[in-house]
Tab-separated table of C-alpha atoms in Angstrom:
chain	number	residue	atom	x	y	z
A	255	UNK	CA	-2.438	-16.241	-21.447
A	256	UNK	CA	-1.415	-13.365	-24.271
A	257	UNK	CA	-4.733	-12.930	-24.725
A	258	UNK	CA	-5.585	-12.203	-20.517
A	259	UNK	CA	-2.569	-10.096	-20.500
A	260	UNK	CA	-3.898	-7.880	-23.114
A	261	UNK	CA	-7.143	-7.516	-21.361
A	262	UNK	CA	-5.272	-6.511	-18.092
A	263	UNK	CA	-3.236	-4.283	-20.061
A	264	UNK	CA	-6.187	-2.266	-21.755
A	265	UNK	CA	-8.348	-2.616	-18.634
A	266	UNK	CA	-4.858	-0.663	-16.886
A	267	UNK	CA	-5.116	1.801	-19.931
A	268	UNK	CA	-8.692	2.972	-19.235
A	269	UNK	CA	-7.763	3.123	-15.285
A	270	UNK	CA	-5.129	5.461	-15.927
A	271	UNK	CA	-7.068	7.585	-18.629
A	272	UNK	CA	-10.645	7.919	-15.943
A	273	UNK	CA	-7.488	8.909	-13.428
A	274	UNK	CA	-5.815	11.606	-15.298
A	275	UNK	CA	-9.348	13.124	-16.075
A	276	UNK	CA	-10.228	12.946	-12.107
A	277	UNK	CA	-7.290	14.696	-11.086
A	278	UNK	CA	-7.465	16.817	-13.634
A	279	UNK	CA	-10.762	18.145	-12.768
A	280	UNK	CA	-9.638	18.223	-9.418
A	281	UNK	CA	-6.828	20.951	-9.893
A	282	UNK	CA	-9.241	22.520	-11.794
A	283	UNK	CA	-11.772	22.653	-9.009
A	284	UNK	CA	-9.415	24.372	-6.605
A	285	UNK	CA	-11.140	27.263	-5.026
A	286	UNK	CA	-10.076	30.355	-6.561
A	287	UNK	CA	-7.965	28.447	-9.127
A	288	UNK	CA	-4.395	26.926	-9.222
A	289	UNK	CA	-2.706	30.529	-9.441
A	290	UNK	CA	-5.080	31.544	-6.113
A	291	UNK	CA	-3.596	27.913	-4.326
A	292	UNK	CA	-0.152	28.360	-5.696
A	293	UNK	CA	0.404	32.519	-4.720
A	294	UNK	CA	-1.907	32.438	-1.255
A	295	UNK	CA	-4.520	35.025	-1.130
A	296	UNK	CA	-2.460	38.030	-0.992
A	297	UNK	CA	-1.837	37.686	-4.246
A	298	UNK	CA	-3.069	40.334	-6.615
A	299	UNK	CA	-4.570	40.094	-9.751
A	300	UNK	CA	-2.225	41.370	-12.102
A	301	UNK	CA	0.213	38.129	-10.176
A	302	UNK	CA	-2.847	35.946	-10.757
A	303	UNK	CA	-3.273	36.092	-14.813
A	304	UNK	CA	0.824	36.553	-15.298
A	305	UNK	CA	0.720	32.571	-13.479
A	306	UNK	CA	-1.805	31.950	-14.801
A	307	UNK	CA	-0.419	32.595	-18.610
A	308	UNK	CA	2.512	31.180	-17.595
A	309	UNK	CA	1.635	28.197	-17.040
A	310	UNK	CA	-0.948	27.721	-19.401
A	311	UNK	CA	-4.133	27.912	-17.606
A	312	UNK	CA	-5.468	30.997	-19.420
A	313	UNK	CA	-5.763	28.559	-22.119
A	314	UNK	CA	-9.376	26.416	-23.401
A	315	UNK	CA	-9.891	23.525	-20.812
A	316	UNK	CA	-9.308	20.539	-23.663
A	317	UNK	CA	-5.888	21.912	-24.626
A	318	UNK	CA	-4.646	22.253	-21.162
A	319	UNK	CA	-5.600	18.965	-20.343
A	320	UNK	CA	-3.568	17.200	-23.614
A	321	UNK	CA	-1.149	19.646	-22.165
A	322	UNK	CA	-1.060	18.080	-18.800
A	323	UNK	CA	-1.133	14.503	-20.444
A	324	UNK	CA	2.233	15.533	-22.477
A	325	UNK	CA	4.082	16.565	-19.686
A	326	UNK	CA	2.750	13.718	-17.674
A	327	UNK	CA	4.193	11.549	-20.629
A	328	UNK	CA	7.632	13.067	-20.567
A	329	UNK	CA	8.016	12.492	-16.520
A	330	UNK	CA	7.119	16.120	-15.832
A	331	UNK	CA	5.042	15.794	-12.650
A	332	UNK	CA	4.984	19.683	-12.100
A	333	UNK	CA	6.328	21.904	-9.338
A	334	UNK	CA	5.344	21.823	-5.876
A	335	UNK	CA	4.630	25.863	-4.359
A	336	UNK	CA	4.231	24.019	-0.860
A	337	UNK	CA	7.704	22.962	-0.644
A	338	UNK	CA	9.439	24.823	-3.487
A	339	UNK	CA	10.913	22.302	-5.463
A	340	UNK	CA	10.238	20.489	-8.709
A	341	UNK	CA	7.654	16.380	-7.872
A	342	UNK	CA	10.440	15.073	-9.787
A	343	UNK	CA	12.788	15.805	-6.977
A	344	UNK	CA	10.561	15.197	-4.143
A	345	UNK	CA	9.731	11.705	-5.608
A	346	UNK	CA	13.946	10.948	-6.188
A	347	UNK	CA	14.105	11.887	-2.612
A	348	UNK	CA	11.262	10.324	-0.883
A	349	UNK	CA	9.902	7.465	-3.481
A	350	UNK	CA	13.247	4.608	-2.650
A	351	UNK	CA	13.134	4.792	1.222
A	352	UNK	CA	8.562	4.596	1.050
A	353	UNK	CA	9.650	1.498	-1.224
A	354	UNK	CA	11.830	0.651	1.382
A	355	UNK	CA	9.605	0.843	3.928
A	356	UNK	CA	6.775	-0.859	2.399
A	357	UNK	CA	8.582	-3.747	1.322
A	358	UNK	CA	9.891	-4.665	4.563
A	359	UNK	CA	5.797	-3.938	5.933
A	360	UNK	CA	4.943	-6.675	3.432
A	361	UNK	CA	7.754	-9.005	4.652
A	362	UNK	CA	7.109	-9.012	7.970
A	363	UNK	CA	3.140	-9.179	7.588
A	364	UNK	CA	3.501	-12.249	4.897
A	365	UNK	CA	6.106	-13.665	7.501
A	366	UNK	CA	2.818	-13.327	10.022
A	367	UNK	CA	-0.285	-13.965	8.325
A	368	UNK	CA	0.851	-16.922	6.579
A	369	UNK	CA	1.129	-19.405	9.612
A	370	UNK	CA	-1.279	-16.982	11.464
A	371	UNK	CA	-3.826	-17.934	8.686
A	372	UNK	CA	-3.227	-21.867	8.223
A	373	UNK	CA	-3.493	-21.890	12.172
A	374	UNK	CA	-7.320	-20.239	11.902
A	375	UNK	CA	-7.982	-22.990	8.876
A	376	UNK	CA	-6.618	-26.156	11.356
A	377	UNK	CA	-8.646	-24.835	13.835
A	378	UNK	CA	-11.456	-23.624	12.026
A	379	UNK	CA	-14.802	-22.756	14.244
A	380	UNK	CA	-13.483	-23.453	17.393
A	381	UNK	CA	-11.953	-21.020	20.144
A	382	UNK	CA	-8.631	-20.136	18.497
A	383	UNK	CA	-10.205	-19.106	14.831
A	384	UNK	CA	-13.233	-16.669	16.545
A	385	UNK	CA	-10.271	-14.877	18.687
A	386	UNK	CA	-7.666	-14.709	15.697
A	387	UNK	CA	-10.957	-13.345	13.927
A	388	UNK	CA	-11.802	-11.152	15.889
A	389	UNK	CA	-8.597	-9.628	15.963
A	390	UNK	CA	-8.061	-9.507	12.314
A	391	UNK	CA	-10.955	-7.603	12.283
A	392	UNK	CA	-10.230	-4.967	14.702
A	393	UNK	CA	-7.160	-4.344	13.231
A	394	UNK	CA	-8.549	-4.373	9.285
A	395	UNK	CA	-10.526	-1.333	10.390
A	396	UNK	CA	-7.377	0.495	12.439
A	397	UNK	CA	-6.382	3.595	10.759
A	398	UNK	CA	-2.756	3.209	10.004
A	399	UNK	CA	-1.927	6.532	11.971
A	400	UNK	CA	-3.797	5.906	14.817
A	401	UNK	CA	-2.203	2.197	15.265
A	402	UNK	CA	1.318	4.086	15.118
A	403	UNK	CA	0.259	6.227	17.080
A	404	UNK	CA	-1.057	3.486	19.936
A	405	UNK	CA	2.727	1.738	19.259
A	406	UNK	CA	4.385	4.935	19.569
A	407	UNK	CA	2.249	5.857	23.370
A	408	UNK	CA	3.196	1.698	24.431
A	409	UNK	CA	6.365	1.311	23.186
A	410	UNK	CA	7.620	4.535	23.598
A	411	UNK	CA	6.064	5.580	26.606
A	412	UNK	CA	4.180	3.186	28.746
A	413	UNK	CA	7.409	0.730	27.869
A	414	UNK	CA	10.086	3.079	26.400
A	415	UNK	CA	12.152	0.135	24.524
A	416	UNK	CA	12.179	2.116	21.618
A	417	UNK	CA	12.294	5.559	19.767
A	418	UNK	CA	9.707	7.569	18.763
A	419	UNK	CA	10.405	8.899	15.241
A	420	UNK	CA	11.438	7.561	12.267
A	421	UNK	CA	15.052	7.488	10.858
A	422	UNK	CA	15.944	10.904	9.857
A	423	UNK	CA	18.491	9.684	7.104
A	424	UNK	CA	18.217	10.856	3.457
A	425	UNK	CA	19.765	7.590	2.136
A	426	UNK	CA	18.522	3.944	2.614
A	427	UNK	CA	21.725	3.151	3.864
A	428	UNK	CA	21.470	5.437	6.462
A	429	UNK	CA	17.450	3.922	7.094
A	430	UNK	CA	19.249	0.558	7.687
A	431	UNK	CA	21.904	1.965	10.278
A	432	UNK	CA	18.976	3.044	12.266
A	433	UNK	CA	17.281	-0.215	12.264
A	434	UNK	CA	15.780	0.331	15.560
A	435	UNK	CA	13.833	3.287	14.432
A	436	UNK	CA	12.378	1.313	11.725
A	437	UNK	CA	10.737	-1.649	14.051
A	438	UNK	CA	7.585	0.801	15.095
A	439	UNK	CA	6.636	2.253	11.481
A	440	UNK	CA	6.829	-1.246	10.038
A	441	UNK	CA	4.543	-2.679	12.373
A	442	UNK	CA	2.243	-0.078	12.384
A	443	UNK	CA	1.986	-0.833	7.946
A	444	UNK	CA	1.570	-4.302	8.735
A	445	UNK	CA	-0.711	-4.332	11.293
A	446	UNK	CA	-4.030	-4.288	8.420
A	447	UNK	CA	-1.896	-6.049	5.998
A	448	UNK	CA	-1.532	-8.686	8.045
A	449	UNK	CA	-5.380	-9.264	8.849
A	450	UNK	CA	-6.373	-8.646	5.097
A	451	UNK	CA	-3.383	-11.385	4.438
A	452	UNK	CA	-4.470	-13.734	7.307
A	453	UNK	CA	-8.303	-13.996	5.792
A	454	UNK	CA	-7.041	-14.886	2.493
A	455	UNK	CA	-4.847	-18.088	3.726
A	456	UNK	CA	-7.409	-18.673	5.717
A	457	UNK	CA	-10.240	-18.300	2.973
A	458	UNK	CA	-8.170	-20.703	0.673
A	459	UNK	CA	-6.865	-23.384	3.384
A	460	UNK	CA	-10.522	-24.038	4.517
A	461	UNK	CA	-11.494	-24.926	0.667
A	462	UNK	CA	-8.590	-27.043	-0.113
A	463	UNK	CA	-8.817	-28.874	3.259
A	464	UNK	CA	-12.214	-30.148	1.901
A	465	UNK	CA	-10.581	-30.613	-1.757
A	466	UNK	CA	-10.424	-34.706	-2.659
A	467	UNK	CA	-6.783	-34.381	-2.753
A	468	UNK	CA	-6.316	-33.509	0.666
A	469	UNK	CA	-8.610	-36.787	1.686
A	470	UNK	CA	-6.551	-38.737	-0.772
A	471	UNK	CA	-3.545	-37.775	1.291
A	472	UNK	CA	-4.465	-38.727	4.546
A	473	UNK	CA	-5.933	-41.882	3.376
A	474	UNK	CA	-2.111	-42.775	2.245
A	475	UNK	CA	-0.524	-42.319	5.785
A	476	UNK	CA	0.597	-39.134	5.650
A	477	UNK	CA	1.299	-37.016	8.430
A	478	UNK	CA	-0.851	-34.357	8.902
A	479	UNK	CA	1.932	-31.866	9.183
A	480	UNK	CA	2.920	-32.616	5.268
A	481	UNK	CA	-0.540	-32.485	4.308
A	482	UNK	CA	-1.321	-29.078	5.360
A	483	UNK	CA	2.210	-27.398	4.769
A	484	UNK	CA	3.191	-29.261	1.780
A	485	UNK	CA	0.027	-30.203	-0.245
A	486	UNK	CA	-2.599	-28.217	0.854
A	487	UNK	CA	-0.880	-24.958	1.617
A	488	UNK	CA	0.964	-24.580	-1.836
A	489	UNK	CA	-2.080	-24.573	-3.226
A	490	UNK	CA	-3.876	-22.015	-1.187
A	491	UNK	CA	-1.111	-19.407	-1.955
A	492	UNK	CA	-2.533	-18.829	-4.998
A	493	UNK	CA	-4.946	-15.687	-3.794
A	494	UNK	CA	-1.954	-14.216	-1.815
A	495	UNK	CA	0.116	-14.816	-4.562
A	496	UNK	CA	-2.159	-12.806	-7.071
């Protein structure tokens, strides 16, 4: 186990590194430069080299980038010109309620996916498991925006049962008092999380339902119910799990 960890752990190191060095490149790729991106293109050139020099990137290409990896190491994330204001703030600001959000996505589509997908393995190839299938599929390969957008044009419109926008609080506390505003963004996060979800439990529930403990089970008496649920499912959680 101390040893797999370690693996992870380096294999998460040289992730990161290939990462920095892609968006690295990337900034550096911007067409006429970061000053040109940052100032617009009314800037002049005098304005150009003093940002430039300011920040650094007047400087050889392999000491800006241990540059960018030190500030990256001290939680400096830079400055944002788009909304004037530092990514540190933008990420105090935004980062807890797209936690927020997320986590109650992943709720709701575990909540879903996990009877959804024992359903498809009970029934396996028969009517039921080609429709649930089918489904799962068609909404695996839904944008995200464009299934909010089809819950925002029913629910909103064609039924209007609830609001169109998001909660416009600041505070997750104020997120919660608008609970009703949350129901539409949720589902539209779950929607592909709960096919992807749904084919895993599935996936798993059809190979343990052929495992000899399963057979062993039945063969005892036991109702079919606490087979699947209590034996059989526990067991099958293992890929959702990871």
């Amino acid at each position: 186990m101390f040893q797999f960890i370690l693996k992870r752990l380096g294999q998460a190191v040289v992730v990161v590194f290939l990462v920095t060095i892609i968006t690295f490149i990337l900034l550096q790729s911007q067409p006429g430069g970061a000053a040109r991106a940052a100032l617009g293109k009314d800037a002049t050139k005098e304005q150009l080299a003093a940002f430039d020099h300011e920040n650094g990137y007047d400087r050889p290409i392999p000491e800006q980038y241990v540059t960018y990896l030190n500030k990256i190491a001290h939680g400096d994330f830079g400055y944002s010109y788009q909304h004037n204001q530092s990514v540190n703030d933008l990420l105090a600001a935004r980062l807890p309620r797209t936690i927020f959000l997320s986590l109650l996505s992943t709720i709701l589509a575990l909540i879903i996916a996990i009877p959804l997908g024992v359903w498809q393995a009970v029934k396996r190839n028969k009517a039921p498991d080609y429709i649930v299938t089918i489904a799962c599929l068609l909404a695996y390969s839904t944008p995200i925006f464009f299934a909010g957008l089809l819950l925002i044009v029913l629910f909103s419109q064609v039924w209007p049962i609830l609001p169109n926008d998001a909660p416009q609080g600041q505070d997750l506390a104020v997120m919660w008092e608008q609970w009703d505003h949350l129901i539409l963004p949720v589902c539209a996060l779950s929607v592909g999380t709960i096919a992807a979800y749904a084919r895993y439990v599935r996936s798993s529930m059809v190979d343990n339902l052929n495992e000899q403990y399963v057979r062993t089970a039945r063969a005892k008496g036991l109702s079919e119910f606490r087979v699947v649920f209590v034996h059989t499912l526990r067991n099958a959680m293992f890929p959702v799990i990871t």
